[in-house]
Amino acid sequence: EVEKTQRSSISSVLQRKFSIPIPQRKDSTIIKSTQLSLSPFPKQSSSKISPNLLPIPEPTMLPVLDRQSGVLGTETSNSMLSLLVSILPASSQVCFNWKLIYNLTSDGAFIGTLFRHASVMVPTTKCIFLVEDSWGHVFGFYCSEPIRITDRYVGDGEMIVFKLHPSFRAWSATGDNNAYFHGSTKSLSVGEPPALYLDDSLGEGKSEPSKTFASETLSSSPYFRAIKVELWAL
């Protein structure tokens, strides 16, 4: 009782002399700490992801690339790599070692070389195909199995098409058709109409809004020239 009277007297003196408001303590008050986000990955706006792509938790770390990517850049914390990892299925977000299978710049501009290099991947290997066009737009697709020459469309509903730069957006399969991936000695095509098409030189291509993914044009224009092409095994 004496302690309570002393605190009351001190409060009265301070308020009269210095006009200092003295907050009243309530034993039931709980101070909640502010939670800080330590994630190095950029937050995704819901407007950037197509409704047919389910939200996926942000990855906790970036993969290690066995060679430098001419498309994604050189920094480990590169924003395009972060965005790319963030839209992959959960099973592929834990693939921490990526291997460069084909590079247009160093391996030659020929589709036969691409598929020959891709043939070394085991059937369970997941892959990412990246393109940069002459206007600097970066786009591509993710496939849950190796790309290859086929007499029909292959792939499954886990396939994703995306654009990374200068804007970011990604689309998963809608289920409207199963025209996921088709490869031949003359071209490769993803989706119907093709979200991505490249000829046998891997230099001339086109991109259209595709019913397979409900996607928009990925490249800078419907018809484009590819200056960089990379295939990565996860």
Coordinates of N, CA, C and O in Angstrom, one line a residue, residues 18-198:
F18 N 6.3 19.1 -15.0 CA 6.9 19.0 -16.3 C 5.8 18.7 -17.4 O 6.1 18.5 -18.6
S19 N 4.6 18.6 -17.0 CA 3.5 18.2 -17.9 C 3.8 16.9 -18.6 O 3.6 16.8 -19.8
I20 N 4.3 15.9 -17.9 CA 4.7 14.6 -18.4 C 3.6 13.6 -18.1 O 3.3 13.4 -17.0
P21 N 2.9 13.2 -19.2 CA 1.9 12.2 -18.9 C 2.5 10.8 -18.5 O 3.4 10.4 -19.1
I22 N 2.0 10.3 -17.4 CA 2.5 9.0 -16.9 C 1.6 7.9 -17.3 O 0.4 7.9 -16.9
P23 N 2.0 7.0 -18.2 CA 1.1 5.9 -18.6 C 0.8 5.0 -17.4 O 1.7 4.7 -16.6
Q24 N -0.4 4.5 -17.4 CA -0.8 3.6 -16.3 C -0.5 2.2 -16.7 O -0.7 1.7 -17.8
R25 N 0.2 1.4 -15.8 CA 0.6 0.1 -16.1 C -0.6 -0.9 -15.8 O -1.2 -0.8 -14.7
K26 N -0.8 -1.8 -16.7 CA -1.8 -2.8 -16.5 C -1.1 -4.1 -16.6 O -0.5 -4.5 -17.5
D27 N -1.3 -4.9 -15.5 CA -0.6 -6.2 -15.4 C -1.0 -7.1 -16.5 O -0.2 -8.0 -16.9
S28 N -2.2 -6.9 -17.2 CA -2.6 -7.9 -18.2 C -2.1 -7.5 -19.6 O -2.3 -8.2 -20.5
T29 N -1.4 -6.3 -19.7 CA -0.9 -5.9 -21.0 C 0.2 -6.8 -21.5 O 1.2 -7.1 -20.8
I30 N 0.1 -7.3 -22.8 CA 1.2 -8.1 -23.4 C 1.7 -7.4 -24.6 O 1.0 -6.9 -25.5
I31 N 3.0 -7.1 -24.6 CA 3.7 -6.4 -25.7 C 4.0 -7.5 -26.8 O 4.8 -8.4 -26.5
K32 N 3.5 -7.3 -28.0 CA 3.8 -8.2 -29.1 C 4.9 -7.7 -29.9 O 5.0 -6.5 -30.3
S33 N 5.9 -8.5 -30.2 CA 7.1 -8.1 -31.0 C 6.7 -8.1 -32.4 O 5.9 -8.8 -32.9
T34 N 7.3 -7.2 -33.2 CA 7.1 -7.0 -34.6 C 7.8 -8.1 -35.3 O 9.0 -8.3 -35.1
Q35 N 7.2 -8.9 -36.2 CA 7.9 -9.9 -36.9 C 8.5 -9.4 -38.2 O 7.8 -8.7 -39.0
L36 N 9.8 -9.6 -38.4 CA 10.5 -9.1 -39.5 C 10.7 -10.2 -40.5 O 11.0 -11.4 -40.2
S37 N 10.4 -9.9 -41.8 CA 10.7 -10.9 -42.9 C 12.1 -10.9 -43.3 O 12.6 -9.9 -43.7
L38 N 12.8 -12.1 -43.1 CA 14.2 -12.2 -43.5 C 14.4 -12.8 -44.8 O 15.5 -13.1 -45.3
S39 N 13.3 -13.1 -45.6 CA 13.4 -13.8 -46.8 C 14.1 -12.9 -47.9 O 13.7 -11.7 -48.0
P40 N 15.1 -13.4 -48.6 CA 15.8 -12.6 -49.6 C 15.0 -12.6 -50.9 O 15.4 -11.9 -51.9
F41 N 13.8 -13.3 -51.0 CA 13.1 -13.3 -52.2 C 12.0 -12.3 -52.3 O 11.3 -12.0 -51.3
P42 N 11.8 -11.7 -53.5 CA 10.8 -10.6 -53.6 C 9.4 -11.1 -53.4 O 9.1 -12.2 -53.8
K43 N 8.5 -10.4 -52.7 CA 7.2 -10.8 -52.5 C 6.5 -10.7 -53.9 O 6.6 -9.8 -54.7
Q44 N 5.6 -11.7 -54.1 CA 4.9 -11.8 -55.4 C 3.6 -11.2 -55.2 O 2.8 -11.5 -54.4
S45 N 3.2 -10.3 -56.2 CA 1.9 -9.7 -56.2 C 1.0 -10.7 -56.8 O 1.3 -11.4 -57.8
S46 N -0.2 -10.8 -56.3 CA -1.2 -11.8 -56.8 C -1.5 -11.5 -58.2 O -1.9 -12.4 -59.0
S47 N -1.4 -10.3 -58.7 CA -1.7 -9.9 -60.1 C -0.7 -10.5 -61.0 O -0.9 -10.5 -62.2
K48 N 0.5 -10.9 -60.5 CA 1.6 -11.4 -61.4 C 1.5 -12.9 -61.7 O 2.2 -13.4 -62.5
I49 N 0.6 -13.6 -61.0 CA 0.5 -15.0 -61.1 C -0.9 -15.4 -61.7 O -1.9 -14.9 -61.2
S50 N -0.9 -16.1 -62.7 CA -2.2 -16.5 -63.3 C -3.0 -17.3 -62.3 O -2.5 -18.0 -61.5
P51 N -4.3 -17.2 -62.4 CA -5.2 -17.9 -61.4 C -5.0 -19.4 -61.6 O -5.3 -20.2 -60.6
N52 N -4.5 -19.9 -62.7 CA -4.4 -21.3 -62.9 C -3.0 -21.8 -62.4 O -2.7 -23.0 -62.6
L53 N -2.2 -21.0 -61.7 CA -1.0 -21.4 -61.1 C -1.2 -21.3 -59.6 O -1.4 -20.2 -59.0
L54 N -1.2 -22.4 -58.9 CA -1.4 -22.5 -57.5 C -0.3 -21.8 -56.7 O 0.9 -21.9 -57.1
P55 N -0.6 -21.0 -55.7 CA 0.5 -20.4 -54.9 C 1.4 -21.4 -54.3 O 1.0 -22.4 -53.8
I56 N 2.7 -21.1 -54.3 CA 3.7 -22.0 -53.8 C 4.6 -21.3 -52.8 O 4.9 -20.1 -53.0
P57 N 4.9 -21.9 -51.6 CA 5.7 -21.2 -50.6 C 7.1 -20.7 -51.2 O 7.6 -21.4 -52.1
E58 N 7.5 -19.5 -50.8 CA 8.8 -19.0 -51.3 C 9.9 -19.9 -50.9 O 10.0 -20.5 -49.7
P59 N 10.9 -20.1 -51.7 CA 12.1 -21.0 -51.4 C 13.0 -20.4 -50.4 O 13.0 -19.2 -50.2
T60 N 13.7 -21.2 -49.6 CA 14.5 -20.7 -48.6 C 16.0 -20.4 -49.1 O 16.7 -19.8 -48.4
M61 N 16.3 -21.0 -50.2 CA 17.7 -20.8 -50.7 C 17.7 -21.0 -52.2 O 16.8 -21.6 -52.8
L62 N 18.7 -20.4 -52.9 CA 18.8 -20.5 -54.3 C 19.7 -21.7 -54.7 O 20.6 -22.1 -54.0
P63 N 19.5 -22.2 -55.9 CA 20.3 -23.3 -56.3 C 21.7 -22.9 -56.7 O 21.9 -21.7 -57.0
V64 N 22.6 -23.8 -56.8 CA 24.0 -23.6 -57.3 C 24.0 -23.9 -58.8 O 23.7 -25.1 -59.1
L65 N 24.4 -23.0 -59.6 CA 24.6 -23.3 -61.0 C 26.0 -23.8 -61.3 O 26.9 -23.2 -60.9
D66 N 26.1 -24.9 -62.1 CA 27.4 -25.4 -62.3 C 28.2 -24.6 -63.3 O 29.5 -24.6 -63.3
R67 N 27.5 -23.7 -64.1 CA 28.2 -22.8 -64.9 C 27.5 -21.5 -65.0 O 26.3 -21.4 -64.6
Q68 N 28.1 -20.4 -65.4 CA 27.5 -19.1 -65.4 C 26.4 -19.1 -66.5 O 26.5 -19.6 -67.6
S69 N 25.3 -18.5 -66.1 CA 24.1 -18.4 -67.1 C 24.2 -17.0 -67.8 O 24.3 -16.0 -67.1
G70 N 24.2 -17.1 -69.1 CA 24.2 -15.8 -69.9 C 22.9 -15.2 -69.9 O 22.7 -14.0 -70.2
V71 N 21.8 -15.9 -69.5 CA 20.5 -15.4 -69.4 C 20.1 -14.8 -68.1 O 19.6 -13.7 -68.0
L72 N 20.4 -15.6 -67.0 CA 20.0 -15.2 -65.7 C 20.9 -14.2 -65.0 O 20.5 -13.5 -64.1
G73 N 22.1 -14.1 -65.5 CA 23.1 -13.2 -64.8 C 24.1 -13.9 -64.0 O 24.1 -15.1 -63.9
T74 N 25.0 -13.2 -63.3 CA 26.1 -13.8 -62.6 C 25.9 -13.8 -61.1 O 26.6 -14.5 -60.5
E75 N 25.1 -12.9 -60.5 CA 25.0 -12.8 -59.1 C 24.2 -13.9 -58.5 O 23.2 -14.3 -59.1
T76 N 24.6 -14.5 -57.4 CA 23.9 -15.6 -56.8 C 22.5 -15.2 -56.4 O 21.5 -15.9 -56.5
S77 N 22.3 -13.9 -55.9 CA 21.0 -13.4 -55.5 C 20.3 -12.8 -56.6 O 19.4 -11.9 -56.4
N78 N 20.6 -13.1 -57.8 CA 20.0 -12.5 -59.0 C 18.5 -12.6 -58.9 O 17.9 -13.6 -58.6
S79 N 17.8 -11.5 -59.2 CA 16.3 -11.4 -59.0 C 15.6 -12.4 -60.0 O 14.6 -13.0 -59.6
M80 N 16.1 -12.5 -61.2 CA 15.4 -13.4 -62.1 C 15.5 -14.9 -61.7 O 14.5 -15.6 -61.8
L81 N 16.6 -15.3 -61.1 CA 16.7 -16.6 -60.6 C 15.8 -16.8 -59.4 O 15.2 -17.9 -59.3
S82 N 15.7 -15.8 -58.6 CA 14.8 -15.9 -57.4 C 13.4 -16.1 -57.9 O 12.6 -16.9 -57.3
L83 N 13.0 -15.3 -58.8 CA 11.6 -15.4 -59.3 C 11.4 -16.7 -60.0 O 10.3 -17.3 -59.8
L84 N 12.3 -17.2 -60.7 CA 12.2 -18.5 -61.4 C 12.0 -19.6 -60.4 O 11.1 -20.5 -60.5
V85 N 12.8 -19.7 -59.4 CA 12.7 -20.7 -58.4 C 11.4 -20.6 -57.6 O 10.8 -21.7 -57.3
S86 N 10.9 -19.4 -57.4 CA 9.7 -19.3 -56.6 C 8.4 -19.8 -57.3 O 7.4 -20.1 -56.6
I87 N 8.4 -20.0 -58.6 CA 7.2 -20.5 -59.3 C 7.3 -22.0 -59.6 O 6.4 -22.6 -60.2
L88 N 8.4 -22.6 -59.3 CA 8.6 -24.0 -59.5 C 7.7 -24.9 -58.6 O 7.5 -24.5 -57.4
P89 N 7.3 -26.1 -59.0 CA 6.6 -27.0 -58.0 C 7.5 -27.2 -56.8 O 8.8 -27.2 -56.9
A90 N 7.0 -27.5 -55.7 CA 7.7 -27.7 -54.4 C 8.8 -28.8 -54.6 O 9.9 -28.6 -54.0
S91 N 8.6 -29.8 -55.4 CA 9.6 -30.9 -55.5 C 10.8 -30.4 -56.3 O 11.9 -31.0 -56.1
S92 N 10.7 -29.4 -57.1 CA 11.8 -28.9 -57.8 C 12.5 -27.7 -57.1 O 13.6 -27.3 -57.5
Q93 N 11.8 -27.1 -56.1 CA 12.5 -26.1 -55.3 C 13.6 -26.6 -54.5 O 14.4 -25.9 -54.0
V94 N 13.6 -27.9 -54.2 CA 14.7 -28.5 -53.4 C 15.8 -29.1 -54.3 O 16.7 -29.8 -53.8
C95 N 15.8 -28.8 -55.6 CA 16.9 -29.2 -56.5 C 17.9 -28.1 -56.4 O 17.7 -27.1 -57.1
F96 N 18.9 -28.3 -55.6 CA 19.9 -27.2 -55.3 C 21.1 -27.2 -56.3 O 21.9 -26.3 -56.1
N97 N 21.2 -28.1 -57.2 CA 22.3 -28.1 -58.1 C 21.8 -28.2 -59.5 O 21.3 -29.3 -59.9
W98 N 21.9 -27.1 -60.2 CA 21.5 -27.1 -61.6 C 22.7 -27.2 -62.6 O 23.7 -26.7 -62.4
K99 N 22.4 -28.0 -63.6 CA 23.5 -28.3 -64.6 C 23.1 -27.8 -65.9 O 22.0 -28.0 -66.4
L100 N 24.0 -27.0 -66.5 CA 23.8 -26.4 -67.9 C 24.0 -27.5 -68.9 O 25.1 -28.0 -69.1
I101 N 22.9 -27.9 -69.6 CA 23.0 -29.0 -70.6 C 23.3 -28.5 -72.0 O 24.0 -29.1 -72.7
Y102 N 22.7 -27.3 -72.3 CA 22.9 -26.7 -73.6 C 22.9 -25.2 -73.6 O 22.1 -24.6 -72.8
N103 N 23.8 -24.7 -74.3 CA 24.0 -23.2 -74.4 C 24.2 -22.8 -75.9 O 25.1 -23.3 -76.5
L104 N 23.2 -22.1 -76.4 CA 23.3 -21.7 -77.8 C 24.6 -21.0 -78.2 O 25.1 -21.3 -79.3
T105 N 25.1 -20.2 -77.4 CA 26.3 -19.4 -77.7 C 27.5 -20.3 -77.8 O 28.3 -20.1 -78.8
S106 N 27.7 -21.3 -77.0 CA 28.9 -22.1 -77.0 C 28.7 -23.5 -77.7 O 29.7 -24.1 -78.2
D107 N 27.5 -24.0 -77.8 CA 27.3 -25.3 -78.4 C 26.8 -25.3 -79.8 O 26.7 -26.4 -80.4
G108 N 26.4 -24.1 -80.3 CA 26.0 -24.1 -81.7 C 24.5 -24.0 -81.9 O 23.7 -24.5 -81.1
A109 N 24.1 -23.3 -83.0 CA 22.7 -23.0 -83.2 C 22.1 -24.1 -84.1 O 21.9 -23.9 -85.3
F110 N 21.8 -25.2 -83.5 CA 21.2 -26.3 -84.2 C 20.4 -27.2 -83.3 O 20.8 -27.6 -82.2
I111 N 19.1 -27.4 -83.7 CA 18.2 -28.2 -82.8 C 18.7 -29.6 -82.5 O 18.4 -30.1 -81.5
G112 N 19.4 -30.2 -83.5 CA 19.9 -31.5 -83.3 C 20.9 -31.6 -82.2 O 20.9 -32.6 -81.4
T113 N 21.7 -30.5 -82.0 CA 22.7 -30.5 -80.9 C 22.0 -30.4 -79.6 O 22.3 -31.0 -78.6
L114 N 20.9 -29.6 -79.6 CA 20.1 -29.4 -78.3 C 19.6 -30.8 -77.9 O 19.8 -31.1 -76.7
F115 N 19.0 -31.5 -78.8 CA 18.4 -32.8 -78.4 C 19.4 -33.8 -78.1 O 19.2 -34.7 -77.2
R116 N 20.6 -33.8 -78.7 CA 21.6 -34.7 -78.4 C 22.2 -34.5 -77.0 O 22.4 -35.4 -76.3
H117 N 22.3 -33.2 -76.6 CA 22.8 -32.9 -75.3 C 21.7 -33.3 -74.3 O 22.0 -33.7 -73.2
A118 N 20.4 -33.1 -74.6 CA 19.3 -33.4 -73.7 C 19.2 -34.9 -73.5 O 18.7 -35.3 -72.4
S119 N 19.7 -35.7 -74.4 CA 19.5 -37.1 -74.3 C 20.3 -37.7 -73.1 O 20.1 -38.9 -72.7
V120 N 21.3 -37.0 -72.6 CA 22.1 -37.5 -71.4 C 21.3 -37.5 -70.1 O 21.7 -38.1 -69.1
M121 N 20.2 -36.8 -70.1 CA 19.4 -36.6 -68.9 C 18.6 -37.9 -68.7 O 18.0 -38.5 -69.6
V122 N 18.5 -38.4 -67.4 CA 17.8 -39.6 -67.1 C 16.3 -39.2 -67.2 O 15.9 -38.0 -67.0
P123 N 15.4 -40.2 -67.3 CA 14.0 -39.9 -67.5 C 13.3 -39.1 -66.4 O 12.3 -38.4 -66.6
T124 N 13.8 -39.2 -65.2 CA 13.2 -38.4 -64.1 C 13.7 -37.0 -63.9 O 13.3 -36.3 -63.0
T125 N 14.6 -36.6 -64.8 CA 15.2 -35.3 -64.7 C 14.2 -34.2 -65.1 O 13.6 -34.3 -66.1
K126 N 14.1 -33.2 -64.2 CA 13.3 -32.0 -64.6 C 14.2 -31.0 -65.3 O 15.4 -31.0 -65.0
C127 N 13.6 -30.1 -66.1 CA 14.4 -29.2 -66.8 C 13.8 -27.8 -67.0 O 12.5 -27.7 -66.9
I128 N 14.6 -26.8 -67.2 CA 14.2 -25.5 -67.5 C 14.8 -25.0 -68.8 O 16.0 -25.1 -69.0
F129 N 13.9 -24.4 -69.6 CA 14.4 -24.0 -70.9 C 14.2 -22.4 -70.9 O 13.2 -21.9 -70.7
L130 N 15.3 -21.7 -71.2 CA 15.3 -20.3 -71.1 C 15.7 -19.7 -72.5 O 16.5 -20.2 -73.2
V131 N 15.0 -18.6 -72.8 CA 15.2 -17.8 -74.1 C 15.4 -16.4 -73.8 O 14.6 -15.8 -72.9
E132 N 16.3 -15.7 -74.4 CA 16.4 -14.2 -74.4 C 16.3 -13.8 -75.9 O 17.1 -14.2 -76.7
D133 N 15.3 -12.9 -76.2 CA 15.2 -12.4 -77.5 C 16.0 -11.2 -77.8 O 16.7 -10.6 -76.9
S134 N 16.0 -10.7 -79.0 CA 16.8 -9.6 -79.4 C 16.5 -8.2 -78.7 O 17.2 -7.3 -78.8
W135 N 15.3 -8.2 -78.1 CA 14.9 -7.0 -77.4 C 15.1 -7.2 -75.8 O 14.7 -6.3 -75.1
G136 N 15.8 -8.2 -75.5 CA 16.1 -8.4 -74.1 C 15.1 -9.0 -73.2 O 15.2 -9.1 -72.0
H137 N 14.0 -9.5 -73.8 CA 12.9 -10.2 -73.1 C 13.4 -11.6 -72.7 O 13.9 -12.3 -73.6
V138 N 13.2 -12.0 -71.5 CA 13.6 -13.4 -71.0 C 12.3 -14.2 -70.7 O 11.4 -13.7 -69.9
F139 N 12.2 -15.4 -71.2 CA 11.0 -16.2 -71.0 C 11.4 -17.7 -71.2 O 12.6 -18.0 -71.5
G140 N 10.5 -18.6 -71.0 CA 10.8 -20.0 -71.2 C 9.7 -20.9 -70.6 O 8.6 -20.5 -70.4
F141 N 10.2 -22.1 -70.3 CA 9.2 -23.1 -69.7 C 9.9 -24.0 -68.8 O 11.2 -24.2 -68.8
Y142 N 9.2 -24.6 -67.9 CA 9.6 -25.7 -67.0 C 8.9 -27.0 -67.4 O 7.7 -27.0 -67.6
C143 N 9.7 -28.1 -67.4 CA 9.1 -29.4 -67.7 C 9.5 -30.4 -66.7 O 10.7 -30.4 -66.3
S144 N 8.6 -31.3 -66.3 CA 8.9 -32.3 -65.3 C 9.7 -33.5 -65.8 O 9.9 -34.5 -65.1
E145 N 10.0 -33.5 -67.1 CA 10.8 -34.6 -67.7 C 11.7 -34.0 -68.8 O 11.5 -32.9 -69.2
P146 N 12.7 -34.7 -69.2 CA 13.6 -34.2 -70.2 C 12.9 -33.9 -71.6 O 12.0 -34.7 -71.9
I147 N 13.3 -32.9 -72.2 CA 12.7 -32.6 -73.6 C 13.4 -33.6 -74.6 O 14.6 -34.0 -74.4
R148 N 12.7 -33.9 -75.6 CA 13.3 -34.9 -76.6 C 12.5 -34.9 -77.9 O 11.4 -34.3 -77.9
I149 N 13.0 -35.5 -78.9 CA 12.3 -35.7 -80.2 C 11.2 -36.7 -80.0 O 11.4 -37.8 -79.5
T150 N 10.0 -36.3 -80.4 CA 8.8 -37.2 -80.2 C 7.9 -37.2 -81.4 O 8.0 -36.2 -82.2
D151 N 7.1 -38.2 -81.6 CA 6.1 -38.2 -82.7 C 4.7 -37.6 -82.2 O 3.8 -37.7 -83.0
R152 N 4.7 -37.2 -81.0 CA 3.4 -36.6 -80.4 C 3.8 -35.7 -79.3 O 4.9 -35.6 -78.8
Y153 N 2.8 -35.0 -78.7 CA 3.0 -34.1 -77.6 C 3.3 -35.0 -76.3 O 2.6 -36.0 -76.1
V154 N 4.2 -34.5 -75.5 CA 4.5 -35.2 -74.3 C 4.5 -34.1 -73.2 O 4.4 -33.0 -73.4
G155 N 4.7 -34.6 -71.9 CA 4.7 -33.7 -70.8 C 3.4 -34.0 -69.9 O 2.7 -34.9 -70.2
D156 N 3.3 -33.1 -68.9 CA 2.1 -33.3 -68.0 C 1.7 -32.0 -67.4 O 2.2 -30.9 -67.8
G157 N 0.7 -32.1 -66.5 CA 0.1 -30.9 -66.0 C 1.0 -30.0 -65.1 O 0.6 -28.9 -64.7
E158 N 2.2 -30.5 -64.8 CA 3.1 -29.7 -64.0 C 3.9 -28.7 -64.8 O 4.6 -27.9 -64.3
M159 N 3.7 -28.8 -66.1 CA 4.5 -27.9 -67.0 C 4.0 -26.4 -66.8 O 2.9 -26.1 -66.5
I160 N 5.0 -25.5 -66.8 CA 4.8 -24.1 -66.6 C 5.5 -23.3 -67.7 O 6.6 -23.6 -68.1
V161 N 4.8 -22.3 -68.2 CA 5.5 -21.3 -69.0 C 5.5 -20.0 -68.3 O 4.7 -19.7 -67.4
F162 N 6.6 -19.2 -68.6 CA 6.8 -17.9 -67.8 C 7.5 -16.9 -68.7 O 8.1 -17.2 -69.7
K163 N 7.4 -15.7 -68.2 CA 8.3 -14.6 -68.6 C 8.9 -14.0 -67.4 O 8.2 -13.7 -66.4
L164 N 10.2 -13.7 -67.5 CA 11.0 -13.2 -66.3 C 11.4 -11.7 -66.4 O 11.5 -11.1 -65.4
H165 N 11.6 -11.2 -67.6 CA 12.1 -9.9 -67.8 C 11.6 -9.3 -69.1 O 11.6 -10.1 -70.1
P166 N 11.2 -8.1 -69.2 CA 11.2 -7.1 -68.2 C 10.1 -7.1 -67.2 O 10.1 -6.5 -66.2
S167 N 9.1 -8.0 -67.5 CA 8.0 -8.2 -66.5 C 7.9 -9.7 -66.2 O 8.5 -10.5 -66.9
F168 N 7.3 -10.0 -65.0 CA 7.3 -11.3 -64.5 C 5.8 -11.8 -64.5 O 5.0 -11.2 -63.9
R169 N 5.6 -13.0 -65.0 CA 4.4 -13.7 -64.9 C 4.5 -15.2 -65.3 O 5.4 -15.5 -66.1
A170 N 3.7 -16.0 -64.7 CA 3.9 -17.5 -65.0 C 2.5 -18.1 -65.1 O 1.5 -17.7 -64.4
W171 N 2.4 -19.2 -65.9 CA 1.1 -19.9 -66.1 C 1.4 -21.4 -66.0 O 2.3 -21.9 -66.6
S172 N 0.5 -22.1 -65.4 CA 0.5 -23.5 -65.4 C -0.5 -24.0 -66.4 O -1.3 -23.3 -66.9
A173 N -0.5 -25.3 -66.6 CA -1.5 -25.9 -67.5 C -2.9 -25.8 -67.1 O -3.2 -25.9 -65.9
T174 N -3.8 -25.5 -68.0 CA -5.2 -25.4 -67.7 C -6.0 -26.7 -67.7 O -7.0 -26.8 -67.1
G175 N -5.4 -27.7 -68.4 CA -6.1 -28.9 -68.6 C -7.1 -28.9 -69.8 O -7.7 -29.9 -70.1
D176 N -7.1 -27.8 -70.5 CA -8.0 -27.8 -71.7 C -7.5 -28.7 -72.8 O -8.3 -29.2 -73.6
N177 N -6.2 -28.9 -72.9 CA -5.6 -29.9 -73.8 C -4.3 -30.4 -73.3 O -3.8 -29.8 -72.3
N178 N -3.7 -31.4 -73.9 CA -2.4 -31.9 -73.4 C -1.3 -31.7 -74.4 O -0.4 -32.4 -74.5
A179 N -1.4 -30.5 -75.1 CA -0.3 -30.2 -76.0 C 0.8 -29.5 -75.3 O 1.0 -28.3 -75.5
Y180 N 1.5 -30.2 -74.5 CA 2.6 -29.6 -73.6 C 3.9 -29.4 -74.4 O 4.3 -28.2 -74.5
F181 N 4.5 -30.4 -74.9 CA 5.8 -30.3 -75.6 C 5.9 -31.2 -76.8 O 5.5 -32.4 -76.7
H182 N 6.3 -30.7 -77.9 CA 6.6 -31.5 -79.1 C 8.0 -31.1 -79.7 O 8.2 -29.9 -79.9
G183 N 8.8 -32.1 -79.9 CA 10.1 -31.8 -80.5 C 10.4 -32.6 -81.7 O 10.0 -33.8 -81.8
S184 N 11.0 -32.0 -82.7 CA 11.4 -32.8 -83.9 C 12.7 -32.2 -84.4 O 13.3 -31.3 -83.8
T185 N 13.2 -32.8 -85.6 CA 14.4 -32.3 -86.1 C 14.3 -30.9 -86.8 O 15.2 -30.3 -87.2
K186 N 13.0 -30.4 -86.9 CA 12.8 -29.2 -87.5 C 12.3 -28.0 -86.6 O 12.5 -26.9 -86.9
S187 N 11.8 -28.4 -85.4 CA 11.3 -27.4 -84.5 C 11.0 -28.0 -83.1 O 11.0 -29.2 -82.9
L188 N 10.8 -27.1 -82.2 CA 10.2 -27.4 -80.9 C 9.0 -26.5 -80.6 O 9.1 -25.3 -81.0
S189 N 8.0 -27.1 -79.9 CA 6.8 -26.3 -79.7 C 6.3 -26.6 -78.3 O 6.3 -27.8 -77.9
V190 N 5.8 -25.6 -77.6 CA 5.2 -25.8 -76.3 C 3.8 -25.1 -76.3 O 3.6 -23.9 -76.5
G191 N 2.8 -25.9 -76.1 CA 1.4 -25.4 -76.1 C 0.7 -25.4 -77.4 O 1.4 -25.5 -78.5
E192 N -0.6 -25.2 -77.4 CA -1.4 -25.1 -78.6 C -2.5 -24.0 -78.4 O -3.4 -24.3 -77.6
P193 N -2.5 -22.9 -79.2 CA -1.4 -22.5 -80.1 C -0.1 -22.3 -79.3 O -0.1 -22.3 -78.0
P194 N 1.0 -22.3 -80.0 CA 2.3 -22.4 -79.2 C 2.6 -21.1 -78.4 O 2.7 -20.0 -78.9
A195 N 2.8 -21.4 -77.1 CA 3.3 -20.3 -76.2 C 4.7 -20.0 -76.5 O 5.2 -18.9 -76.4
L196 N 5.4 -21.1 -77.1 CA 6.8 -20.9 -77.5 C 7.1 -21.9 -78.6 O 6.8 -23.1 -78.5
Y197 N 7.6 -21.3 -79.7 CA 8.0 -22.1 -80.9 C 9.4 -21.6 -81.3 O 9.6 -20.4 -81.4
L198 N 10.3 -22.6 -81.6 CA 11.6 -22.3 -82.2 C 11.9 -23.2 -83.4 O 11.5 -24.4 -83.4

